[in-house]
Coordinates of C-alpha atoms in Angstrom, one line a residue:
Chain A
X306 CA 132.1 -19.4 -71.9
X307 CA 133.4 -17.3 -68.7
X308 CA 135.9 -14.7 -68.5
X309 CA 139.6 -15.6 -68.9
X310 CA 142.4 -14.9 -66.7
X311 CA 145.7 -13.8 -68.2
X312 CA 147.6 -16.7 -66.5
X313 CA 145.1 -18.8 -68.0
X314 CA 145.6 -17.9 -71.7
X315 CA 147.9 -21.7 -72.9
X316 CA 144.9 -23.3 -71.4
X317 CA 142.8 -21.6 -74.2
X318 CA 144.7 -21.3 -76.4
X319 CA 145.7 -25.0 -76.9
X320 CA 141.6 -25.7 -76.0
X321 CA 140.6 -23.1 -79.7
X322 CA 143.3 -25.4 -81.4
X323 CA 141.5 -28.9 -80.4
X324 CA 138.7 -26.9 -81.4
X325 CA 139.9 -26.2 -84.8
X326 CA 141.6 -29.5 -85.5
X327 CA 138.1 -31.2 -84.4
X328 CA 136.0 -28.9 -86.7
X329 CA 139.1 -29.2 -89.1
X330 CA 138.6 -33.4 -89.9
X331 CA 134.8 -33.1 -89.4
X332 CA 134.7 -31.1 -92.8
X333 CA 137.4 -32.1 -94.8
X334 CA 138.2 -36.0 -95.2
X335 CA 141.2 -36.3 -92.4
X336 CA 142.0 -38.7 -89.8
X337 CA 143.4 -36.4 -87.2
X338 CA 142.3 -38.1 -84.3
X339 CA 146.2 -39.0 -82.9
X340 CA 147.0 -35.4 -82.9
X341 CA 143.5 -34.3 -80.9
X342 CA 143.9 -36.9 -78.6
X343 CA 148.0 -35.8 -77.8
X344 CA 146.5 -32.0 -77.2
X345 CA 143.7 -32.8 -75.5
X346 CA 146.2 -34.9 -73.0
X347 CA 148.6 -31.9 -72.8
X348 CA 145.6 -29.8 -72.2
X349 CA 144.9 -32.1 -69.2
X350 CA 148.6 -31.4 -67.9
X351 CA 148.2 -27.6 -69.3
X352 CA 145.0 -27.2 -66.7
X353 CA 147.2 -29.1 -64.1
X354 CA 150.5 -27.3 -64.1
X355 CA 148.9 -24.2 -64.0
X356 CA 146.4 -24.3 -61.8
X357 CA 148.9 -26.2 -59.1
X358 CA 151.1 -23.9 -59.3
X359 CA 149.2 -20.4 -59.1
X360 CA 150.8 -17.6 -58.8
X361 CA 149.3 -14.5 -55.7
X362 CA 148.9 -12.5 -57.9
X363 CA 146.7 -14.9 -60.3
X364 CA 144.1 -16.3 -57.1
X365 CA 143.4 -12.7 -56.9
X366 CA 141.7 -12.2 -60.1
X367 CA 140.2 -15.7 -59.0
X368 CA 138.9 -14.4 -56.1
X369 CA 137.3 -11.5 -57.6
X370 CA 135.5 -13.2 -61.0
X371 CA 132.8 -11.7 -61.7
X372 CA 130.7 -14.5 -61.9
X373 CA 132.2 -16.7 -58.6
X374 CA 130.1 -18.2 -56.6
X375 CA 128.5 -15.4 -53.9
X376 CA 126.7 -16.5 -50.4
X377 CA 123.0 -17.1 -52.1
X378 CA 125.1 -19.1 -54.0
X379 CA 126.1 -21.2 -51.4
X380 CA 123.4 -21.1 -49.0
X381 CA 120.8 -22.4 -51.6
X382 CA 122.8 -25.7 -52.2
X383 CA 124.4 -25.9 -48.8
X384 CA 120.8 -25.5 -46.8
X385 CA 117.8 -26.2 -46.7
X386 CA 114.4 -23.9 -45.6
X387 CA 116.5 -20.6 -45.2
X388 CA 114.4 -17.8 -44.4
X389 CA 116.4 -14.6 -44.8
X390 CA 115.8 -12.0 -42.1
X391 CA 116.2 -7.9 -43.1
X392 CA 117.3 -5.2 -41.2
X393 CA 119.0 -3.8 -37.7
X394 CA 115.4 -2.7 -36.3
X395 CA 117.6 1.0 -35.9
X396 CA 118.5 2.8 -39.5
X397 CA 117.8 0.1 -42.6
X398 CA 118.0 -2.6 -44.5
X399 CA 122.1 -3.4 -46.0
X400 CA 121.7 -5.5 -49.2
X401 CA 125.7 -5.6 -49.4
X402 CA 124.7 -8.5 -46.2
X403 CA 122.2 -10.7 -45.5
X404 CA 121.5 -13.2 -43.5
X405 CA 118.7 -15.7 -41.8
X406 CA 117.7 -18.5 -40.6
X407 CA 117.9 -21.8 -41.8
X408 CA 118.7 -26.1 -41.2
X409 CA 121.8 -27.3 -42.1
X410 CA 122.2 -32.0 -42.2
X411 CA 119.1 -31.0 -39.7
X412 CA 120.0 -28.7 -38.1
X413 CA 118.9 -24.9 -36.7
X414 CA 122.1 -22.8 -37.8
X415 CA 121.8 -18.9 -37.9
X416 CA 124.0 -17.4 -41.5
X417 CA 125.3 -14.3 -42.6
X418 CA 127.8 -13.7 -45.7
X419 CA 128.1 -10.3 -47.3
X420 CA 126.7 -10.8 -50.6
X421 CA 128.1 -8.9 -53.9
X422 CA 125.9 -8.5 -56.6
X423 CA 127.5 -10.4 -60.8
X424 CA 125.8 -8.3 -62.6
X425 CA 126.2 -4.3 -62.8
X426 CA 122.3 -4.2 -61.2
X427 CA 122.7 -6.4 -59.0
X428 CA 125.9 -5.0 -57.5
X429 CA 124.3 -1.1 -57.9
X430 CA 121.8 -3.0 -55.1
X431 CA 123.9 -4.5 -53.3
X432 CA 126.4 -1.5 -53.0
X433 CA 128.6 -4.4 -54.8
X434 CA 128.7 -6.1 -51.0
X435 CA 130.8 -2.8 -49.4
X436 CA 128.6 -2.3 -46.2
X437 CA 127.7 0.7 -44.2
X438 CA 127.0 0.3 -40.5
X439 CA 123.4 -0.8 -40.9
X440 CA 124.8 -4.6 -42.8
X441 CA 126.8 -5.2 -40.0
X442 CA 124.1 -3.6 -36.5
X443 CA 122.2 -6.5 -38.8
X444 CA 124.6 -8.6 -38.8
X445 CA 125.2 -8.7 -34.5
X446 CA 121.3 -8.8 -33.9
X447 CA 121.3 -12.2 -36.1
X448 CA 123.6 -13.2 -33.7
X449 CA 122.4 -11.8 -30.8
X450 CA 119.8 -13.9 -31.5
X451 CA 121.3 -17.0 -33.1
X452 CA 122.9 -17.1 -29.2
X453 CA 119.7 -16.9 -27.4
X454 CA 118.5 -19.2 -29.1
X455 CA 121.2 -21.5 -29.3
X456 CA 122.7 -22.0 -33.1
X457 CA 125.4 -22.4 -33.8
X458 CA 126.8 -18.8 -36.6
X459 CA 127.7 -19.6 -40.4
X460 CA 129.5 -16.6 -41.5
X461 CA 130.7 -15.9 -45.4
X462 CA 133.4 -13.9 -46.0
X463 CA 133.2 -11.9 -49.5
X464 CA 134.1 -8.1 -49.9
X465 CA 136.1 -5.7 -50.3
X466 CA 136.0 -4.0 -47.9
X467 CA 133.6 -2.0 -45.5
X468 CA 132.2 0.6 -47.8
X469 CA 134.6 4.6 -47.1
X470 CA 131.6 6.9 -47.1
X471 CA 130.0 10.0 -45.6
X472 CA 126.8 8.0 -44.8
X473 CA 128.9 5.4 -43.2
X474 CA 130.5 7.7 -41.7
X475 CA 128.0 9.3 -39.7
X476 CA 126.3 6.3 -38.9
X477 CA 129.6 4.8 -37.3
X478 CA 131.4 2.4 -39.3
X479 CA 133.8 2.5 -37.1
X480 CA 132.1 1.9 -33.9
X481 CA 129.8 -0.8 -36.4
X482 CA 132.4 -2.7 -36.9
X483 CA 134.0 -2.3 -33.5
X484 CA 131.4 -3.6 -32.0
X485 CA 131.2 -7.0 -33.2
X486 CA 134.6 -7.3 -32.7
X487 CA 133.8 -7.6 -28.9
X488 CA 130.6 -9.5 -28.8
X489 CA 131.5 -12.1 -31.4
X490 CA 134.1 -12.7 -29.0
X491 CA 131.7 -13.1 -26.4
X492 CA 128.9 -15.3 -28.4
X493 CA 128.0 -18.4 -26.3
X494 CA 127.8 -21.0 -29.1
X495 CA 129.9 -21.9 -32.2
X496 CA 131.4 -19.3 -34.9
X497 CA 132.8 -20.5 -38.0
X498 CA 133.3 -18.4 -40.5
X499 CA 134.4 -18.6 -44.0
X500 CA 136.6 -16.0 -46.7
X501 CA 134.5 -17.6 -50.2
X502 CA 136.0 -15.0 -52.3
X503 CA 137.4 -11.7 -50.8
X504 CA 138.4 -10.8 -47.5
X505 CA 139.0 -7.2 -46.8
X506 CA 140.4 -5.2 -44.4
X507 CA 137.9 -4.8 -40.9
X508 CA 135.1 -5.0 -43.6
X509 CA 135.5 -8.5 -43.3
X510 CA 136.9 -9.1 -40.1
X511 CA 133.2 -8.2 -38.2
X512 CA 132.2 -10.8 -39.9
X513 CA 135.5 -13.0 -37.9
X514 CA 135.7 -13.1 -35.0
X515 CA 135.5 -16.6 -35.2
X516 CA 136.5 -20.5 -33.4
X517 CA 137.4 -21.3 -37.1
X518 CA 138.1 -19.6 -40.0
X519 CA 138.7 -21.5 -43.0
X520 CA 139.1 -20.0 -46.4
X521 CA 138.5 -22.0 -50.5
X522 CA 142.0 -22.1 -51.5
X523 CA 141.5 -18.6 -54.0
X524 CA 140.7 -16.7 -52.2
X525 CA 142.1 -13.8 -50.1
X526 CA 142.3 -12.2 -46.7
X527 CA 144.1 -8.6 -45.8
X528 CA 144.7 -5.3 -44.0
X529 CA 144.5 -3.6 -47.5
X530 CA 144.0 -4.2 -51.3
X531 CA 146.8 -6.0 -53.2
X532 CA 146.6 -1.9 -55.2
X533 CA 146.3 0.0 -52.0
X534 CA 148.8 -0.8 -50.0
X535 CA 151.3 -0.3 -53.5
X536 CA 150.0 2.8 -53.8
X537 CA 150.4 3.6 -50.0
X538 CA 153.8 1.5 -49.5
X539 CA 155.5 2.3 -53.5
X540 CA 153.1 5.6 -54.3
X541 CA 152.2 3.6 -56.9
X542 CA 149.2 0.9 -57.2
X543 CA 150.6 -0.4 -60.8
X544 CA 152.4 -3.1 -58.1
X545 CA 149.6 -4.6 -57.5
X546 CA 150.8 -7.7 -58.5
X547 CA 154.1 -7.5 -56.0
X548 CA 152.6 -6.3 -53.5
X549 CA 149.8 -9.1 -53.4
X550 CA 152.9 -11.0 -52.6
X551 CA 155.1 -8.8 -50.9
X552 CA 151.8 -8.4 -48.1
X553 CA 151.3 -12.9 -47.6
X554 CA 147.4 -12.5 -48.4
X555 CA 146.3 -15.6 -50.5
X556 CA 144.8 -18.8 -48.1
X557 CA 147.8 -20.3 -48.0
X558 CA 150.1 -17.8 -46.4
X559 CA 147.5 -17.6 -43.9
X560 CA 147.3 -21.5 -43.2
X561 CA 151.2 -21.1 -42.8
X562 CA 151.5 -18.3 -40.5
X563 CA 148.2 -20.3 -37.8
X564 CA 145.5 -18.0 -38.6
X565 CA 143.1 -19.9 -40.9
X566 CA 142.6 -23.3 -39.9
X567 CA 141.6 -25.5 -42.8
X568 CA 142.0 -24.4 -46.7
X569 CA 139.0 -26.0 -48.8
X570 CA 140.3 -27.8 -52.3
X571 CA 138.7 -25.6 -55.2
X572 CA 137.1 -27.4 -57.7
X573 CA 139.9 -26.9 -60.9
X574 CA 140.1 -24.1 -62.6
X575 CA 137.9 -21.9 -59.8
X576 CA 134.5 -22.4 -57.6
X577 CA 133.1 -20.3 -60.4
X578 CA 133.4 -23.5 -63.0
X579 CA 131.0 -26.1 -60.5
X580 CA 128.9 -24.3 -57.5
X581 CA 127.5 -27.3 -57.0
X582 CA 131.3 -29.5 -56.4
X583 CA 133.0 -26.7 -54.9
X584 CA 129.3 -26.5 -52.3
X585 CA 130.2 -30.6 -51.4
X586 CA 133.6 -29.3 -50.1
X587 CA 132.4 -26.7 -48.5
X588 CA 129.7 -29.1 -46.8
X589 CA 132.9 -31.6 -45.8
X590 CA 134.8 -28.4 -44.7
X591 CA 131.6 -27.4 -42.4
X592 CA 130.4 -30.1 -40.8
X593 CA 134.0 -30.8 -39.3
X594 CA 133.3 -28.2 -38.6
X595 CA 130.6 -28.2 -36.4
X596 CA 130.8 -31.8 -34.9
X597 CA 134.5 -30.6 -33.3
X598 CA 132.3 -27.3 -31.6
X599 CA 129.7 -29.0 -30.7
X600 CA 131.3 -31.0 -28.3
X601 CA 132.8 -27.1 -26.5
X602 CA 130.9 -25.4 -24.1
X603 CA 129.8 -21.9 -23.8
X604 CA 132.6 -21.0 -21.9
X605 CA 135.0 -23.0 -23.7
X606 CA 134.1 -21.7 -26.6
X607 CA 134.2 -17.6 -25.4
X608 CA 138.0 -19.0 -24.6
X609 CA 138.6 -20.9 -28.1
X610 CA 137.6 -18.0 -29.1
X611 CA 139.8 -15.9 -27.3
X612 CA 142.9 -18.1 -27.2
X613 CA 142.9 -18.6 -31.1
X614 CA 143.1 -14.4 -31.6
X615 CA 145.1 -13.7 -28.0
X616 CA 148.1 -16.4 -29.7
X617 CA 148.3 -13.7 -33.9
X618 CA 151.0 -11.5 -33.5
X619 CA 155.2 -12.1 -34.0
X620 CA 157.3 -10.3 -32.3
X621 CA 160.3 -11.2 -29.6
X622 CA 161.1 -10.4 -26.0
Chain B
X638 CA 171.8 56.2 -56.5
X639 CA 169.5 56.2 -58.6
X640 CA 165.5 55.1 -57.9
X641 CA 165.8 52.4 -59.9
X642 CA 168.0 50.6 -57.6
X643 CA 167.1 51.5 -54.6
X644 CA 163.5 49.9 -55.2
X645 CA 166.2 46.7 -57.1
X646 CA 165.7 43.3 -55.2
X647 CA 169.1 42.9 -54.0
X648 CA 170.2 38.9 -54.2
X649 CA 169.2 37.0 -51.4
X650 CA 172.9 34.7 -51.9
X651 CA 174.5 39.3 -50.6
X652 CA 172.8 39.1 -47.3
X653 CA 172.1 35.0 -46.1
X654 CA 175.5 34.9 -43.5
X655 CA 175.9 31.2 -42.5
X656 CA 176.0 30.4 -38.8
X657 CA 178.7 28.9 -38.4
X658 CA 178.7 25.2 -36.1
X659 CA 179.8 26.8 -32.7
X660 CA 176.7 29.7 -33.0
X661 CA 174.7 27.4 -34.1
X662 CA 175.0 24.9 -31.3
X663 CA 174.4 27.4 -29.3
X664 CA 170.7 28.3 -29.8
X665 CA 168.6 25.9 -28.4
X666 CA 166.6 24.2 -30.6
X667 CA 162.4 25.1 -30.3
X668 CA 163.2 27.6 -28.1
X669 CA 160.1 29.5 -29.6
X670 CA 157.1 27.5 -31.3
X671 CA 154.9 28.8 -33.8
X672 CA 151.0 27.3 -33.6
X673 CA 150.2 25.8 -37.1
X674 CA 146.5 26.7 -36.9
X675 CA 146.6 29.9 -35.8
X676 CA 150.8 31.6 -36.3
X677 CA 150.7 32.5 -32.3
X678 CA 155.0 31.9 -31.2
X679 CA 155.1 31.0 -27.4
X680 CA 157.9 30.5 -25.8
X681 CA 158.2 26.0 -25.5
X682 CA 159.1 26.0 -22.0
X683 CA 155.5 27.7 -21.8
X684 CA 153.5 25.6 -24.1
X685 CA 154.6 22.4 -22.2
X686 CA 152.5 24.3 -19.3
X687 CA 149.3 24.8 -20.4
X688 CA 149.9 20.9 -21.5
X689 CA 150.4 22.1 -25.3
X690 CA 148.0 23.6 -26.0
X691 CA 148.0 26.7 -27.6
X692 CA 146.7 29.7 -25.0
X693 CA 145.8 31.8 -28.8
X694 CA 143.5 29.2 -31.0
X695 CA 143.1 25.8 -28.5
X696 CA 144.5 23.8 -31.2
X697 CA 145.6 20.7 -29.0
X698 CA 149.1 19.8 -31.0
X699 CA 149.8 16.3 -30.6
X700 CA 152.2 14.7 -27.6
X701 CA 154.3 11.9 -27.0
X702 CA 152.9 8.8 -24.8
X703 CA 155.2 10.9 -22.1
X704 CA 153.8 13.8 -22.2
X705 CA 150.7 12.2 -21.9
X706 CA 151.5 10.5 -19.0
X707 CA 153.2 13.1 -16.6
X708 CA 149.5 15.7 -17.8
X709 CA 147.7 12.9 -16.6
X710 CA 149.2 10.8 -13.7
X711 CA 150.2 11.8 -10.2
X712 CA 153.8 11.6 -9.9
X713 CA 155.5 8.5 -9.7
X714 CA 152.4 6.4 -10.0
X715 CA 153.5 5.2 -12.9
X716 CA 154.9 1.9 -13.8
X717 CA 155.8 1.3 -17.8
X718 CA 154.6 -2.6 -19.1
X719 CA 156.1 -4.9 -21.9
X720 CA 159.2 -2.0 -23.2
X721 CA 161.3 -5.1 -24.0
X722 CA 159.1 -6.5 -26.3
X723 CA 160.7 -6.3 -30.2
X724 CA 159.0 -5.8 -33.0
X725 CA 159.8 -8.4 -36.2
X726 CA 159.9 -8.2 -39.6
X727 CA 156.9 -10.8 -40.3
X728 CA 156.5 -10.4 -44.1
X729 CA 160.4 -9.5 -44.8
X730 CA 159.9 -5.9 -46.0
X731 CA 162.7 -3.8 -46.9
X732 CA 164.0 -1.6 -44.3
X733 CA 161.2 -1.9 -42.4
X734 CA 163.4 -3.0 -39.7
X735 CA 164.9 0.0 -40.3
X736 CA 162.2 1.7 -39.7
X737 CA 161.4 1.2 -36.3
X738 CA 164.5 0.8 -34.8
X739 CA 165.0 4.7 -36.4
X740 CA 161.7 5.4 -34.1
X741 CA 162.6 3.7 -31.5
X742 CA 166.0 6.1 -31.2
X743 CA 163.6 8.7 -31.7
X744 CA 161.0 8.9 -29.5
X745 CA 162.8 6.3 -26.8
X746 CA 159.8 3.2 -26.7
X747 CA 160.1 0.6 -27.6
X748 CA 156.6 0.7 -30.1
X749 CA 154.3 2.8 -31.2
X750 CA 152.7 3.0 -27.9
X751 CA 153.2 3.7 -23.6
X752 CA 151.3 0.6 -21.3
X753 CA 151.5 1.0 -18.1
X754 CA 149.6 1.2 -14.6
X755 CA 149.6 4.4 -12.0
X756 CA 147.0 7.5 -10.7
X757 CA 145.2 9.7 -11.3
X758 CA 144.4 11.4 -8.2
X759 CA 145.0 8.8 -6.1
X760 CA 142.0 6.3 -8.6
X761 CA 144.7 3.4 -9.4
X762 CA 144.7 2.7 -13.5
X763 CA 145.7 1.2 -16.3
X764 CA 146.5 2.8 -19.2
X765 CA 147.8 3.1 -22.6
X766 CA 148.9 5.9 -24.3
X767 CA 149.6 5.3 -28.2
X768 CA 152.4 7.9 -29.8
X769 CA 151.4 9.1 -33.8
X770 CA 155.3 9.7 -33.1
X771 CA 156.1 6.5 -33.6
X772 CA 155.2 5.2 -37.6
X773 CA 152.2 7.5 -37.2
X774 CA 150.9 5.7 -34.3
X775 CA 150.1 2.1 -36.3
X776 CA 149.4 -0.7 -34.9
X777 CA 151.1 -3.7 -35.3
X778 CA 152.2 -7.0 -33.4
X779 CA 153.8 -5.2 -31.0
X780 CA 152.2 -3.0 -30.6
X781 CA 149.0 -5.3 -30.4
X782 CA 149.9 -7.5 -27.3
X783 CA 151.5 -4.0 -25.7
X784 CA 147.4 -3.0 -25.4
X785 CA 146.1 -6.7 -25.2
X786 CA 149.1 -6.8 -22.2
X787 CA 147.7 -4.0 -20.3
X788 CA 144.0 -4.8 -20.9
X789 CA 145.1 -8.3 -18.6
X790 CA 146.6 -6.8 -16.3
X791 CA 143.4 -4.4 -15.5
X792 CA 141.5 -7.4 -15.7
X793 CA 143.8 -9.6 -13.9
X794 CA 143.8 -5.9 -10.4
X795 CA 140.4 -5.5 -10.7
X796 CA 140.5 -2.1 -12.9
X797 CA 139.9 0.8 -15.3
X798 CA 141.3 0.9 -18.6
X799 CA 142.6 3.7 -20.2
X800 CA 143.6 4.5 -23.9
X801 CA 144.2 7.0 -25.2
X802 CA 144.8 6.2 -29.4
X803 CA 146.8 8.8 -31.8
X804 CA 147.4 5.7 -34.6
X805 CA 147.0 6.5 -38.4
X806 CA 145.5 2.5 -38.6
X807 CA 147.0 -0.7 -39.2
X808 CA 151.2 -1.4 -40.0
X809 CA 150.5 -2.4 -43.5
X810 CA 154.0 -3.9 -42.6
X811 CA 152.9 -6.8 -40.6
X812 CA 149.6 -7.2 -43.1
X813 CA 146.8 -9.0 -42.7
X814 CA 148.6 -10.4 -38.5
X815 CA 148.5 -6.2 -38.1
X816 CA 144.9 -6.8 -39.0
X817 CA 144.4 -9.6 -36.2
X818 CA 146.0 -7.4 -33.2
X819 CA 142.3 -5.2 -33.7
X820 CA 140.2 -8.9 -32.3
X821 CA 143.1 -9.5 -30.3
X822 CA 142.7 -6.2 -28.2
X823 CA 138.7 -7.3 -28.6
X824 CA 138.7 -10.2 -27.1
X825 CA 140.8 -9.2 -24.6
X826 CA 137.7 -6.1 -23.7
X827 CA 135.5 -8.3 -23.8
X828 CA 137.0 -10.5 -20.8
X829 CA 137.4 -6.3 -19.1
X830 CA 133.3 -5.8 -19.6
X831 CA 132.9 -9.1 -18.7
X832 CA 134.2 -8.9 -15.4
X833 CA 131.7 -5.3 -15.4
X834 CA 134.8 -2.8 -15.5
X835 CA 135.2 -0.2 -16.8
X836 CA 137.0 1.6 -19.8
X837 CA 137.7 5.0 -20.6
X838 CA 138.8 5.0 -23.9
X839 CA 140.4 8.8 -25.5
X840 CA 140.8 9.0 -29.0
X841 CA 143.3 12.0 -29.5
X842 CA 144.6 13.7 -33.7
X843 CA 144.4 11.5 -35.4
X844 CA 142.5 7.7 -34.3
X845 CA 142.1 6.2 -37.9
X846 CA 141.6 2.9 -39.9
X847 CA 141.6 0.0 -38.1
X848 CA 142.3 1.2 -34.9
X849 CA 139.3 2.8 -35.1
X850 CA 137.6 0.7 -36.1
X851 CA 137.8 -1.3 -32.6
X852 CA 138.7 -0.4 -29.5
X853 CA 138.7 2.5 -29.8
X854 CA 135.4 3.4 -30.6
X855 CA 133.7 1.0 -28.0
X856 CA 135.0 2.4 -24.7
X857 CA 132.1 2.8 -21.6
X858 CA 133.0 5.9 -21.7
X859 CA 133.8 7.7 -25.6
X860 CA 135.9 11.3 -25.6
X861 CA 138.0 12.9 -27.3
X862 CA 140.1 15.9 -27.7
X863 CA 138.7 19.2 -29.3
X864 CA 139.3 18.6 -32.9
X865 CA 140.6 15.4 -33.6
X866 CA 141.1 13.9 -36.4
X867 CA 138.9 10.5 -35.8
X868 CA 137.4 8.7 -38.9
X869 CA 137.4 5.3 -40.0
X870 CA 138.4 5.2 -43.8
X871 CA 140.6 8.5 -44.9
X872 CA 139.2 11.9 -46.6
X873 CA 140.7 11.5 -50.1
X874 CA 139.6 8.2 -50.4
X875 CA 135.7 9.4 -49.6
X876 CA 136.0 11.9 -51.6
X877 CA 137.5 9.4 -54.8
X878 CA 133.8 7.5 -53.9
X879 CA 131.0 9.9 -53.3
X880 CA 132.3 12.5 -55.4
X881 CA 131.4 15.8 -53.4
X882 CA 132.3 18.2 -51.7
X883 CA 132.6 17.4 -47.8
X884 CA 131.5 19.4 -44.9
X885 CA 134.3 21.4 -43.4
X886 CA 134.2 19.9 -40.4
X887 CA 134.3 16.0 -41.4
X888 CA 135.6 13.2 -39.1
X889 CA 136.4 16.2 -36.8
X890 CA 136.2 15.4 -33.1
X891 CA 132.9 18.0 -32.8
X892 CA 131.2 16.1 -36.1
X893 CA 130.8 12.6 -34.4
X894 CA 129.3 14.5 -30.8
X895 CA 127.3 15.5 -33.0
X896 CA 126.8 12.8 -34.9
X897 CA 126.4 10.9 -32.2
X898 CA 129.6 8.7 -31.8
X899 CA 131.1 10.5 -28.7
X900 CA 130.5 11.0 -24.8
X901 CA 131.8 14.2 -24.6
X902 CA 134.4 15.8 -26.6
X903 CA 137.5 17.3 -23.7
X904 CA 139.9 20.1 -23.3
X905 CA 142.8 18.4 -22.5
X906 CA 143.4 20.8 -19.7
X907 CA 139.7 19.2 -18.2
X908 CA 141.0 16.5 -18.9
X909 CA 142.7 15.6 -15.5
X910 CA 139.9 17.0 -13.9
X911 CA 136.9 15.0 -15.4
X912 CA 138.8 11.9 -15.8
X913 CA 139.0 11.9 -12.0
X914 CA 136.0 12.6 -11.3
X915 CA 133.7 9.2 -14.2
X916 CA 137.0 7.3 -12.1
X917 CA 135.2 8.8 -8.9
X918 CA 131.8 7.8 -9.9
X919 CA 133.0 4.3 -10.6
X920 CA 134.9 3.5 -7.5
X921 CA 134.1 0.6 -6.1
X922 CA 133.3 0.2 -2.2
X923 CA 133.6 -3.7 -0.8
X924 CA 134.0 -6.5 -3.1
X925 CA 134.7 -7.1 -6.3
X926 CA 132.0 -8.1 -8.6
X927 CA 132.9 -10.6 -10.2

């Protein structure tokens, strides 16, 4: 049984009640089947109700669910012949970002993504999916490699942010992110970025200067975490729930602001309920995106990316 | 008077005199300035003459965008761009509009950056000067748009681009839109670079967060003023994550120079000549390379 999130509690309670009744009928000689059917119908209704009216903070919880599928989970389900490539050829190999080549429905592609861990041990190894500069430089190296061999690039965004540490600063965290933004702008191949969990600030954007940006329904993309926003704006990090609403960080919010292209629907209750089914949804979006972008020339791809980011901003003249 | 009385602390209220409104107006405010670093006191007009650099300890005071232009550009050569752009409140943040308007009043700018085209000792450049007196120099839609347009102007005219950064990073009140300004300026800079044009980034106090992690760090030449604070994450955030004491000079211009992130640290009063030299060495003879 996966971790229960606060907003899911009514569902869990009802499910427990049904289980209780079922156990009771099994042991005792009482027929409660009609009640059970009733309750099961109510459960379906309740689930639809709750999952279809999720508040921003509920989505943040789903996006952060410890069992939420990671980049690697999608790589194994979406691509064939994946080979992981390591290192930035300069300092080291940052395991908070993975990348490599594979085929997607017969087409060679390059995949790059933030990689979280699912348990403490793996999270330590992956630095909780928070990259150092060498992670971004590895990503850029693989993008340039993809460009050379005319492979489309698919990025999975899933990070709380670039790592705020001493070594990261010494090795130029700012420059590593900044360089990716500029270089991605000029890539001659299609770039598709999909936010699969948390899209945290510059550390996310460094894999996000794409032709198409898609977001899983319950993922978030923001300039700062809700906790960080609350503590800066209201000097109180416990107001994170309100900040999550005010900052407009959910997929529907970003779609409305015209920043992303598609919202990829999630399986009921969130991607962690069924990674296989979730991958099918991602697959169809990816197929569509690759087809559209495949029709553009290198110059058109660069112009398309230029116009996409050029138009973001709200002001009056 | 007894000895005891002699040493008794006199009540402050006894001696306090309140200047009348009239006499207050007689003394112009800020005639003298005290250096926050070495406490050296100097006539404000002498400080301004010295490029707002303390003559005693070389502390570089914050400059307004206009002061920066006056300090560096040939007199009368600078023409500003896009002063008419106006900040909106896309996320309906309470009191955001009022705060922006108050800073606009106080600084005389429409937003936290002044952009335009002008000459430095005869060399024509496009420039964006951020002003940390306006919402900490943070970058929202208008800042992103003004810098982008200035870069596009430089590309169109085939001239170098200079950006003086002074910013705490992204403008929180504009949420993810402010994050995307990092990408917006970057795509414009890529196009400028692609034409073989020069981009000089000059980092001043402070250059942090999203500004540091985008255009400020990717100049063909990265310069900084002495002791300027430059970094990605805030010092306190890092101290909390690494749980160790950070070196005194952490995230200063000198620290970045030592770690290979800067081409040079340049004293403000050497900047005009240094800039002149760089620009002359990049001057184009003949047709513009496309």
